[in-house]
mmCIF file of C-alpha atoms in Angstrom:
data_model
loop_
_atom_site.group_PDB
_atom_site.id
_atom_site.type_symbol
_atom_site.label_atom_id
_atom_site.label_comp_id
_atom_site.label_asym_id
_atom_site.label_seq_id
_atom_site.Cartn_x
_atom_site.Cartn_y
_atom_site.Cartn_z
ATOM 1 C CA UNK W 1 -17.473 2.555 31.183
ATOM 2 C CA UNK W 2 -14.092 3.563 32.545
ATOM 3 C CA UNK W 3 -10.970 3.371 30.122
ATOM 4 C CA UNK W 4 -8.975 0.365 30.476
ATOM 5 C CA UNK W 5 -5.272 1.271 31.670
ATOM 6 C CA UNK W 6 -2.267 1.912 29.506
ATOM 7 C CA UNK W 7 -0.271 -1.241 29.740
ATOM 8 C CA UNK W 8 2.819 -1.099 32.354
ATOM 9 C CA UNK W 9 6.204 -0.939 30.123
ATOM 10 C CA UNK W 10 9.360 -2.833 31.416
ATOM 11 C CA UNK W 11 11.700 -0.110 30.126
ATOM 12 C CA UNK W 12 11.674 3.599 29.151
ATOM 13 C CA UNK W 13 8.777 3.887 26.531
ATOM 14 C CA UNK W 14 9.445 4.160 22.961
ATOM 15 C CA UNK W 15 7.400 2.756 19.965
ATOM 16 C CA UNK W 16 6.617 3.423 16.249
ATOM 17 C CA UNK W 17 3.547 5.086 14.837
ATOM 18 C CA UNK W 18 2.587 2.326 12.580
ATOM 19 C CA UNK W 19 3.635 2.413 9.023
ATOM 20 C CA UNK W 20 7.377 1.303 7.708
ATOM 21 C CA UNK W 21 8.910 1.484 4.363
ATOM 22 C CA UNK W 22 9.300 -1.355 1.752
ATOM 23 C CA UNK W 23 7.268 -4.252 1.224
ATOM 24 C CA UNK W 24 8.927 -6.929 3.015
ATOM 25 C CA UNK W 25 6.854 -7.926 5.996
ATOM 26 C CA UNK W 26 9.468 -10.094 7.472
ATOM 27 C CA UNK W 27 12.030 -7.094 7.454
ATOM 28 C CA UNK W 28 9.409 -4.776 8.959
ATOM 29 C CA UNK W 29 8.653 -7.344 11.610
ATOM 30 C CA UNK W 30 12.384 -8.132 12.652
ATOM 31 C CA UNK W 31 13.291 -4.359 12.638
ATOM 32 C CA UNK W 32 10.158 -3.182 14.971
ATOM 33 C CA UNK W 33 10.653 -5.869 17.366
ATOM 34 C CA UNK W 34 14.485 -5.818 17.321
ATOM 35 C CA UNK W 35 14.392 -2.035 18.087
ATOM 36 C CA UNK W 36 11.241 -1.579 20.181
ATOM 37 C CA UNK W 37 11.942 -3.990 23.161
ATOM 38 C CA UNK W 38 9.287 -2.027 25.559
ATOM 39 C CA UNK W 39 6.276 -1.506 23.089
ATOM 40 C CA UNK W 40 6.556 -3.310 19.615
ATOM 41 C CA UNK W 41 3.936 -2.714 17.065
ATOM 42 C CA UNK W 42 2.359 -4.406 13.970
ATOM 43 C CA UNK W 43 4.086 -2.645 11.142
ATOM 44 C CA UNK W 44 2.018 -1.662 8.172
ATOM 45 C CA UNK W 45 3.682 -1.341 4.793
ATOM 46 C CA UNK W 46 1.452 0.990 2.288
ATOM 47 C CA UNK W 47 4.074 0.558 -0.232
ATOM 48 C CA UNK W 48 2.636 -2.604 -1.363
ATOM 49 C CA UNK W 49 -0.453 -0.498 -2.618
ATOM 50 C CA UNK W 50 -4.275 -0.243 -1.955
ATOM 51 C CA UNK W 51 -5.367 -2.423 0.822
ATOM 52 C CA UNK W 52 -1.952 -2.115 2.640
ATOM 53 C CA UNK W 53 -2.715 1.749 3.259
ATOM 54 C CA UNK W 54 -3.986 2.441 6.623
ATOM 55 C CA UNK W 55 -7.617 3.253 4.927
ATOM 56 C CA UNK W 56 -7.638 0.139 2.966
ATOM 57 C CA UNK W 57 -6.399 -2.137 5.934
ATOM 58 C CA UNK W 58 -9.110 -0.885 8.217
ATOM 59 C CA UNK W 59 -11.859 -1.256 5.578
ATOM 60 C CA UNK W 60 -10.545 -4.777 5.266
ATOM 61 C CA UNK W 61 -11.583 -5.317 9.027
ATOM 62 C CA UNK W 62 -15.011 -4.326 8.720
ATOM 63 C CA UNK W 63 -17.902 -6.897 9.291
ATOM 64 C CA UNK W 64 -20.666 -6.911 6.779
ATOM 65 C CA UNK W 65 -19.526 -3.955 5.104
ATOM 66 C CA UNK W 66 -17.209 -4.076 2.078
ATOM 67 C CA UNK W 67 -15.222 -1.765 -0.132
ATOM 68 C CA UNK W 68 -13.402 -1.315 -3.419
ATOM 69 C CA UNK W 69 -11.153 0.924 -4.925
ATOM 70 C CA UNK W 70 -12.680 3.264 -7.504
ATOM 71 C CA UNK W 71 -10.833 6.301 -9.212
ATOM 72 C CA UNK W 72 -11.797 8.727 -6.749
ATOM 73 C CA UNK W 73 -10.788 6.323 -3.605
ATOM 74 C CA UNK W 74 -12.355 3.959 -1.759
ATOM 75 C CA UNK W 75 -15.757 3.153 -1.973
ATOM 76 C CA UNK W 76 -18.366 1.145 -0.096
ATOM 77 C CA UNK W 77 -20.018 -1.910 -2.098
ATOM 78 C CA UNK W 78 -22.302 -4.808 -1.714
ATOM 79 C CA UNK W 79 -19.867 -7.584 -1.542
ATOM 80 C CA UNK W 80 -16.199 -8.450 -0.846
ATOM 81 C CA UNK W 81 -13.999 -8.240 -3.907
ATOM 82 C CA UNK W 82 -10.454 -8.235 -5.062
ATOM 83 C CA UNK W 83 -9.462 -5.153 -2.802
ATOM 84 C CA UNK W 84 -10.795 -6.721 0.303
ATOM 85 C CA UNK W 85 -9.134 -9.895 -0.420
ATOM 86 C CA UNK W 86 -5.869 -8.066 -1.034
ATOM 87 C CA UNK W 87 -6.348 -6.318 2.266
ATOM 88 C CA UNK W 88 -6.909 -9.673 4.034
ATOM 89 C CA UNK W 89 -3.916 -11.193 2.337
ATOM 90 C CA UNK W 90 -1.611 -8.580 3.403
ATOM 91 C CA UNK W 91 -2.852 -8.276 6.882
ATOM 92 C CA UNK W 92 -2.596 -12.086 7.499
ATOM 93 C CA UNK W 93 1.245 -11.542 5.941
ATOM 94 C CA UNK W 94 2.092 -9.046 8.513
ATOM 95 C CA UNK W 95 0.610 -11.138 11.043
ATOM 96 C CA UNK W 96 2.414 -14.153 10.310
ATOM 97 C CA UNK W 97 5.739 -12.116 10.193
ATOM 98 C CA UNK W 98 4.931 -10.703 13.820
ATOM 99 C CA UNK W 99 4.320 -14.008 15.039
ATOM 100 C CA UNK W 100 7.661 -15.400 13.715
ATOM 101 C CA UNK W 101 9.249 -12.794 15.421
ATOM 102 C CA UNK W 102 7.511 -12.818 19.035
ATOM 103 C CA UNK W 103 7.810 -16.324 19.827
ATOM 104 C CA UNK W 104 7.777 -16.425 23.636
ATOM 105 C CA UNK W 105 7.075 -12.840 23.877
ATOM 106 C CA UNK W 106 5.412 -11.399 26.792
ATOM 107 C CA UNK W 107 4.575 -7.823 27.210
ATOM 108 C CA UNK W 108 2.721 -4.887 25.648
ATOM 109 C CA UNK W 109 2.166 -4.860 21.834
ATOM 110 C CA UNK W 110 0.488 -2.250 19.746
ATOM 111 C CA UNK W 111 -1.686 -2.734 16.611
ATOM 112 C CA UNK W 112 -3.061 0.356 14.609
ATOM 113 C CA UNK W 113 -6.335 0.983 12.820
ATOM 114 C CA UNK W 114 -8.033 4.014 11.419
ATOM 115 C CA UNK W 115 -10.767 5.449 13.707
ATOM 116 C CA UNK W 116 -14.286 5.897 12.960
ATOM 117 C CA UNK W 117 -14.322 9.658 12.062
ATOM 118 C CA UNK W 118 -11.320 9.479 9.725
ATOM 119 C CA UNK W 119 -12.488 6.279 8.001
ATOM 120 C CA UNK W 120 -15.869 8.272 7.577
ATOM 121 C CA UNK W 121 -14.120 11.258 6.006
ATOM 122 C CA UNK W 122 -12.069 8.773 3.612
ATOM 123 C CA UNK W 123 -14.567 6.379 2.295
ATOM 124 C CA UNK W 124 -17.361 6.914 0.016
ATOM 125 C CA UNK W 125 -20.986 5.482 -0.120
ATOM 126 C CA UNK W 126 -22.010 3.539 -3.222
ATOM 127 C CA UNK W 127 -23.847 6.954 -4.378
ATOM 128 C CA UNK W 128 -20.369 8.827 -4.429
ATOM 129 C CA UNK W 129 -20.556 10.952 -1.341
ATOM 130 C CA UNK W 130 -18.463 10.598 1.642
ATOM 131 C CA UNK W 131 -19.853 8.392 4.397
ATOM 132 C CA UNK W 132 -19.345 11.445 6.832
ATOM 133 C CA UNK W 133 -22.432 13.080 5.172
ATOM 134 C CA UNK W 134 -24.519 10.479 6.319
ATOM 135 C CA UNK W 135 -25.215 10.301 10.152
ATOM 136 C CA UNK W 136 -26.754 6.768 9.808
ATOM 137 C CA UNK W 137 -23.759 5.465 7.647
ATOM 138 C CA UNK W 138 -21.398 6.775 10.073
ATOM 139 C CA UNK W 139 -22.971 4.710 12.930
ATOM 140 C CA UNK W 140 -23.171 1.602 10.590
ATOM 141 C CA UNK W 141 -19.609 2.045 9.843
ATOM 142 C CA UNK W 142 -18.376 2.604 13.437
ATOM 143 C CA UNK W 143 -20.409 -0.547 14.688
ATOM 144 C CA UNK W 144 -19.079 -2.621 11.800
ATOM 145 C CA UNK W 145 -15.532 -1.369 12.584
ATOM 146 C CA UNK W 146 -15.764 -2.036 16.253
ATOM 147 C CA UNK W 147 -16.986 -5.663 15.830
ATOM 148 C CA UNK W 148 -14.057 -6.010 13.248
ATOM 149 C CA UNK W 149 -11.475 -4.879 15.650
ATOM 150 C CA UNK W 150 -12.836 -7.295 18.271
ATOM 151 C CA UNK W 151 -12.113 -10.097 15.840
ATOM 152 C CA UNK W 152 -8.802 -8.693 14.724
ATOM 153 C CA UNK W 153 -7.542 -8.326 18.682
ATOM 154 C CA UNK W 154 -8.532 -11.778 19.413
ATOM 155 C CA UNK W 155 -6.833 -13.066 16.181
ATOM 156 C CA UNK W 156 -3.459 -11.113 17.476
ATOM 157 C CA UNK W 157 -4.088 -12.668 20.930
ATOM 158 C CA UNK W 158 -4.443 -16.379 19.574
ATOM 159 C CA UNK W 159 -1.233 -15.873 17.784
ATOM 160 C CA UNK W 160 0.751 -14.053 20.431
ATOM 161 C CA UNK W 161 -0.718 -15.365 23.712
ATOM 162 C CA UNK W 162 1.629 -13.387 25.816
ATOM 163 C CA UNK W 163 0.859 -10.178 24.329
ATOM 164 C CA UNK W 164 -1.014 -7.284 26.382
ATOM 165 C CA UNK W 165 -2.426 -5.374 23.648
ATOM 166 C CA UNK W 166 -2.730 -1.646 23.016
ATOM 167 C CA UNK W 167 -5.126 -0.468 20.239
ATOM 168 C CA UNK W 168 -4.028 2.770 18.539
ATOM 169 C CA UNK W 169 -6.723 4.324 16.621
ATOM 170 C CA UNK W 170 -5.455 6.528 14.061
ATOM 171 C CA UNK W 171 -7.761 9.708 13.658
ATOM 172 C CA UNK W 172 -5.777 12.351 11.601
ATOM 173 C CA UNK W 173 -9.114 13.944 10.340
ATOM 174 C CA UNK W 174 -10.703 14.229 13.425
ATOM 175 C CA UNK W 175 -9.981 17.980 13.931
ATOM 176 C CA UNK W 176 -11.192 18.835 10.477
ATOM 177 C CA UNK W 177 -14.222 16.831 10.973
ATOM 178 C CA UNK W 178 -15.109 18.825 14.184
ATOM 179 C CA UNK W 179 -14.321 22.347 12.452
ATOM 180 C CA UNK W 180 -16.298 21.515 9.072
ATOM 181 C CA UNK W 181 -13.312 21.376 6.932
ATOM 182 C CA UNK W 182 -13.492 17.932 5.497
ATOM 183 C CA UNK W 183 -14.269 18.435 1.651
ATOM 184 C CA UNK W 184 -17.152 16.736 -0.062
ATOM 185 C CA UNK W 185 -16.528 14.028 -2.695
ATOM 186 C CA UNK W 186 -16.754 16.605 -5.558
ATOM 187 C CA UNK W 187 -14.402 18.970 -3.609
ATOM 188 C CA UNK W 188 -16.173 22.119 -4.123
ATOM 189 C CA UNK W 189 -17.692 22.346 -0.887
ATOM 190 C CA UNK W 190 -17.202 21.128 2.856
ATOM 191 C CA UNK W 191 -19.307 18.693 4.910
ATOM 192 C CA UNK W 192 -20.986 20.124 7.996
ATOM 193 C CA UNK W 193 -18.967 20.255 11.043
ATOM 194 C CA UNK W 194 -19.903 17.448 13.364
ATOM 195 C CA UNK W 195 -21.243 18.108 16.678
ATOM 196 C CA UNK W 196 -18.651 17.620 19.421
ATOM 197 C CA UNK W 197 -20.965 15.414 21.409
ATOM 198 C CA UNK W 198 -21.671 13.286 18.583
ATOM 199 C CA UNK W 199 -18.029 13.063 17.953
ATOM 200 C CA UNK W 200 -17.321 11.911 21.490
ATOM 201 C CA UNK W 201 -20.133 9.353 21.469
ATOM 202 C CA UNK W 202 -19.032 7.476 18.147
ATOM 203 C CA UNK W 203 -15.546 7.413 19.431
ATOM 204 C CA UNK W 204 -16.537 6.330 22.941
ATOM 205 C CA UNK W 205 -18.671 3.478 21.558
ATOM 206 C CA UNK W 206 -15.599 2.245 19.543
ATOM 207 C CA UNK W 207 -13.275 2.487 22.687
ATOM 208 C CA UNK W 208 -15.859 1.057 24.795
ATOM 209 C CA UNK W 209 -16.595 -1.968 22.186
ATOM 210 C CA UNK W 210 -12.837 -3.274 22.189
ATOM 211 C CA UNK W 211 -11.349 -5.326 24.891
ATOM 212 C CA UNK W 212 -8.060 -3.368 25.160
ATOM 213 C CA UNK W 213 -6.862 -0.037 26.139
ATOM 214 C CA UNK W 214 -6.874 2.620 23.363
ATOM 215 C CA UNK W 215 -4.407 5.348 22.277
ATOM 216 C CA UNK W 216 -5.928 7.789 19.867
ATOM 217 C CA UNK W 217 -3.197 8.998 17.161
ATOM 218 C CA UNK W 218 -3.688 12.302 15.470
ATOM 219 C CA UNK W 219 -0.789 14.170 13.571
ATOM 220 C CA UNK W 220 -2.811 17.372 12.948
ATOM 221 C CA UNK W 221 -2.805 20.428 15.061
ATOM 222 C CA UNK W 222 -5.757 21.287 17.322
ATOM 223 C CA UNK W 223 -6.177 17.781 18.617
ATOM 224 C CA UNK W 224 -9.377 17.664 20.961
ATOM 225 C CA UNK W 225 -7.687 16.266 23.913
ATOM 226 C CA UNK W 226 -10.415 16.834 26.511
ATOM 227 C CA UNK W 227 -12.956 15.127 24.114
ATOM 228 C CA UNK W 228 -10.392 12.280 23.487
ATOM 229 C CA UNK W 229 -10.070 11.546 27.322
ATOM 230 C CA UNK W 230 -13.943 11.773 28.022
ATOM 231 C CA UNK W 231 -14.291 9.078 25.180
ATOM 232 C CA UNK W 232 -11.910 6.830 27.293
ATOM 233 C CA UNK W 233 -8.629 6.936 25.631
ATOM 234 C CA UNK W 234 -5.865 5.818 27.756
ATOM 235 C CA UNK W 235 -3.130 7.512 25.800
ATOM 236 C CA UNK W 236 -3.123 9.978 23.071
ATOM 237 C CA UNK W 237 -0.351 10.170 20.345
ATOM 238 C CA UNK W 238 0.750 13.526 18.879
ATOM 239 C CA UNK W 239 3.272 15.110 16.649
ATOM 240 C CA UNK W 240 4.984 17.176 19.500
ATOM 241 C CA UNK W 241 5.967 19.700 16.757
ATOM 242 C CA UNK W 242 2.138 20.715 16.300
ATOM 243 C CA UNK W 243 1.651 21.649 19.904
ATOM 244 C CA UNK W 244 1.536 25.114 20.988
ATOM 245 C CA UNK W 245 1.223 27.178 24.468
ATOM 246 C CA UNK W 246 -2.430 27.061 23.600
ATOM 247 C CA UNK W 247 -2.526 23.353 24.156
ATOM 248 C CA UNK W 248 -0.887 23.644 27.668
ATOM 249 C CA UNK W 249 -3.918 23.232 30.028
ATOM 250 C CA UNK W 250 -5.304 20.360 27.947
ATOM 251 C CA UNK W 251 -1.985 18.575 28.272
ATOM 252 C CA UNK W 252 -1.360 19.474 31.687
ATOM 253 C CA UNK W 253 -4.943 18.024 32.805
ATOM 254 C CA UNK W 254 -4.554 14.847 30.786
ATOM 255 C CA UNK W 255 -1.221 13.919 32.366
ATOM 256 C CA UNK W 256 -2.763 14.752 35.859
ATOM 257 C CA UNK W 257 -5.775 12.533 35.155
ATOM 258 C CA UNK W 258 -3.398 9.650 34.122
ATOM 259 C CA UNK W 259 -3.423 10.151 30.358
ATOM 260 C CA UNK W 260 -0.367 8.841 28.687
ATOM 261 C CA UNK W 261 1.140 10.865 26.021
ATOM 262 C CA UNK W 262 3.025 9.384 22.880
ATOM 263 C CA UNK W 263 4.973 12.143 21.723
ATOM 264 C CA UNK W 264 6.171 12.299 18.241
ATOM 265 C CA UNK W 265 9.769 14.009 18.517
ATOM 266 C CA UNK W 266 12.142 12.064 16.121
ATOM 267 C CA UNK W 267 11.728 13.046 12.601
ATOM 268 C CA UNK W 268 9.784 10.539 10.112
ATOM 269 C CA UNK W 269 11.608 11.106 7.110
ATOM 270 C CA UNK W 270 15.371 10.936 6.461
ATOM 271 C CA UNK W 271 17.434 13.956 8.009
ATOM 272 C CA UNK W 272 20.446 13.976 10.294
ATOM 273 C CA UNK W 273 19.573 13.190 13.529
ATOM 274 C CA UNK W 274 20.507 15.179 16.607
ATOM 275 C CA UNK W 275 21.791 13.507 19.890
ATOM 276 C CA UNK W 276 18.709 11.661 21.380
ATOM 277 C CA UNK W 277 18.878 14.026 24.713
ATOM 278 C CA UNK W 278 18.323 16.961 22.279
ATOM 279 C CA UNK W 279 15.324 15.284 20.635
ATOM 280 C CA UNK W 280 13.370 15.124 23.991
ATOM 281 C CA UNK W 281 14.699 18.807 25.305
ATOM 282 C CA UNK W 282 11.438 20.188 24.071
ATOM 283 C CA UNK W 283 9.719 17.705 26.162
ATOM 284 C CA UNK W 284 11.580 18.633 29.476
ATOM 285 C CA UNK W 285 10.612 22.232 28.795
ATOM 286 C CA UNK W 286 7.246 21.670 28.177
ATOM 287 C CA UNK W 287 7.091 19.765 31.473
ATOM 288 C CA UNK W 288 8.684 22.671 33.245
ATOM 289 C CA UNK W 289 6.298 25.116 31.812
ATOM 290 C CA UNK W 290 3.393 23.084 32.981
ATOM 291 C CA UNK W 291 4.767 22.782 36.342
ATOM 292 C CA UNK W 292 4.550 18.816 36.368
ATOM 293 C CA UNK W 293 6.690 16.674 38.688
ATOM 294 C CA UNK W 294 9.719 15.555 36.725
ATOM 295 C CA UNK W 295 9.039 11.926 38.565
ATOM 296 C CA UNK W 296 5.828 11.716 36.357
ATOM 297 C CA UNK W 297 7.877 12.218 32.911
ATOM 298 C CA UNK W 298 9.037 8.715 32.394
ATOM 299 C CA UNK W 299 5.596 7.251 33.272
ATOM 300 C CA UNK W 300 3.742 9.469 31.211
ATOM 301 C CA UNK W 301 5.601 10.031 27.933
ATOM 302 C CA UNK W 302 6.168 7.320 25.140
ATOM 303 C CA UNK W 303 8.650 8.616 22.695
ATOM 304 C CA UNK W 304 7.885 8.183 18.988
ATOM 305 C CA UNK W 305 8.527 9.543 15.544
ATOM 306 C CA UNK W 306 6.524 12.344 14.680
ATOM 307 C CA UNK W 307 4.313 10.149 12.062
ATOM 308 C CA UNK W 308 4.617 6.773 10.355
ATOM 309 C CA UNK W 309 7.989 5.970 8.608
ATOM 310 C CA UNK W 310 6.575 4.796 5.286
ATOM 311 C CA UNK W 311 8.253 7.664 3.407
ATOM 312 C CA UNK W 312 11.832 6.885 5.123
ATOM 313 C CA UNK W 313 14.579 4.745 3.821
ATOM 314 C CA UNK W 314 14.849 1.422 5.566
ATOM 315 C CA UNK W 315 18.174 2.365 7.126
ATOM 316 C CA UNK W 316 16.654 5.772 8.354
ATOM 317 C CA UNK W 317 13.601 4.011 9.596
ATOM 318 C CA UNK W 318 15.815 1.635 11.772
ATOM 319 C CA UNK W 319 17.927 4.605 13.146
ATOM 320 C CA UNK W 320 14.815 6.512 14.117
ATOM 321 C CA UNK W 321 13.327 3.661 15.920
ATOM 322 C CA UNK W 322 16.625 3.101 17.812
ATOM 323 C CA UNK W 323 17.048 7.092 18.424
ATOM 324 C CA UNK W 324 13.425 6.884 19.967
ATOM 325 C CA UNK W 325 14.656 4.211 22.544
ATOM 326 C CA UNK W 326 17.613 6.142 23.395
ATOM 327 C CA UNK W 327 15.779 9.384 23.820
ATOM 328 C CA UNK W 328 13.257 7.646 26.160
ATOM 329 C CA UNK W 329 16.216 6.181 28.300
ATOM 330 C CA UNK W 330 17.477 9.846 28.367
ATOM 331 C CA UNK W 331 13.950 11.186 29.605
ATOM 332 C CA UNK W 332 14.152 8.551 32.550
ATOM 333 C CA UNK W 333 17.630 8.941 33.359
ATOM 334 C CA UNK W 334 17.339 12.688 33.408
ATOM 335 C CA UNK W 335 13.872 13.897 33.800
ATOM 336 C CA UNK W 336 14.957 17.490 34.579
#
């Protein structure tokens, strides 16, 4: 099954990664929709506590699998409990707020969820070991997540009929999963590396199973770009500061094959921001180094903060999103 194409943007591309500061869903939705004309997103507010964090929210999407918070973290259980209900409640609150601020909206809209490998590396089975240690559990988790994502996307479409959805799968743990660097639940050992063919297969199953184009986000070094492309990702979201010249070939091949890059170039915690053109100077340098056509730049790159903005102040989060938009305009106006 071929990847669904990245949605066409009506203005130079900029978006947020997902999380926002604070606990006020209406304020977060107002900021995101007011700042990001081309590609707004459903905000996540992890400061509210377990169930609003990215792992808890995504576990709340699972179908016929449930999770609860233990002292060691999230653990799968037999039935829905307080933590599952809390995750559902906060997601509903976030959707209510987004719906309020997207009345009559037509255009691309991004929603985020944790991908299968990061979820498996983060949640424990009932017996206490991480789901990643059990191949059967990983497949069950991926299948449940896929069904939950289908239902979630359908709910967003019902609430915002004019939205052209883009699903972002957050996979910060994927490089560690493939390298055998994920620690066991005890922390004393590391789990065996997952075969790259299996890694691709599981991810492809989720991507093929949802009716929306998918961007895979990873703010870690050594992101496996060829694997993500083969799995069907229409876009890859990266922290540009993590890229090195060793990534050049993979980036060039991705762009030439039509993969869109969501490049994190704006700091995600409070700093004094440079001028927007300076924030994307590294992107222009990368383009020249790769010998890519300048005309491809604005079509192939969406500007983002380096990661989620949950650790920023509300005023800085607003500034970072606005800065991203102006930086994207700078790339469009002056690709060389």
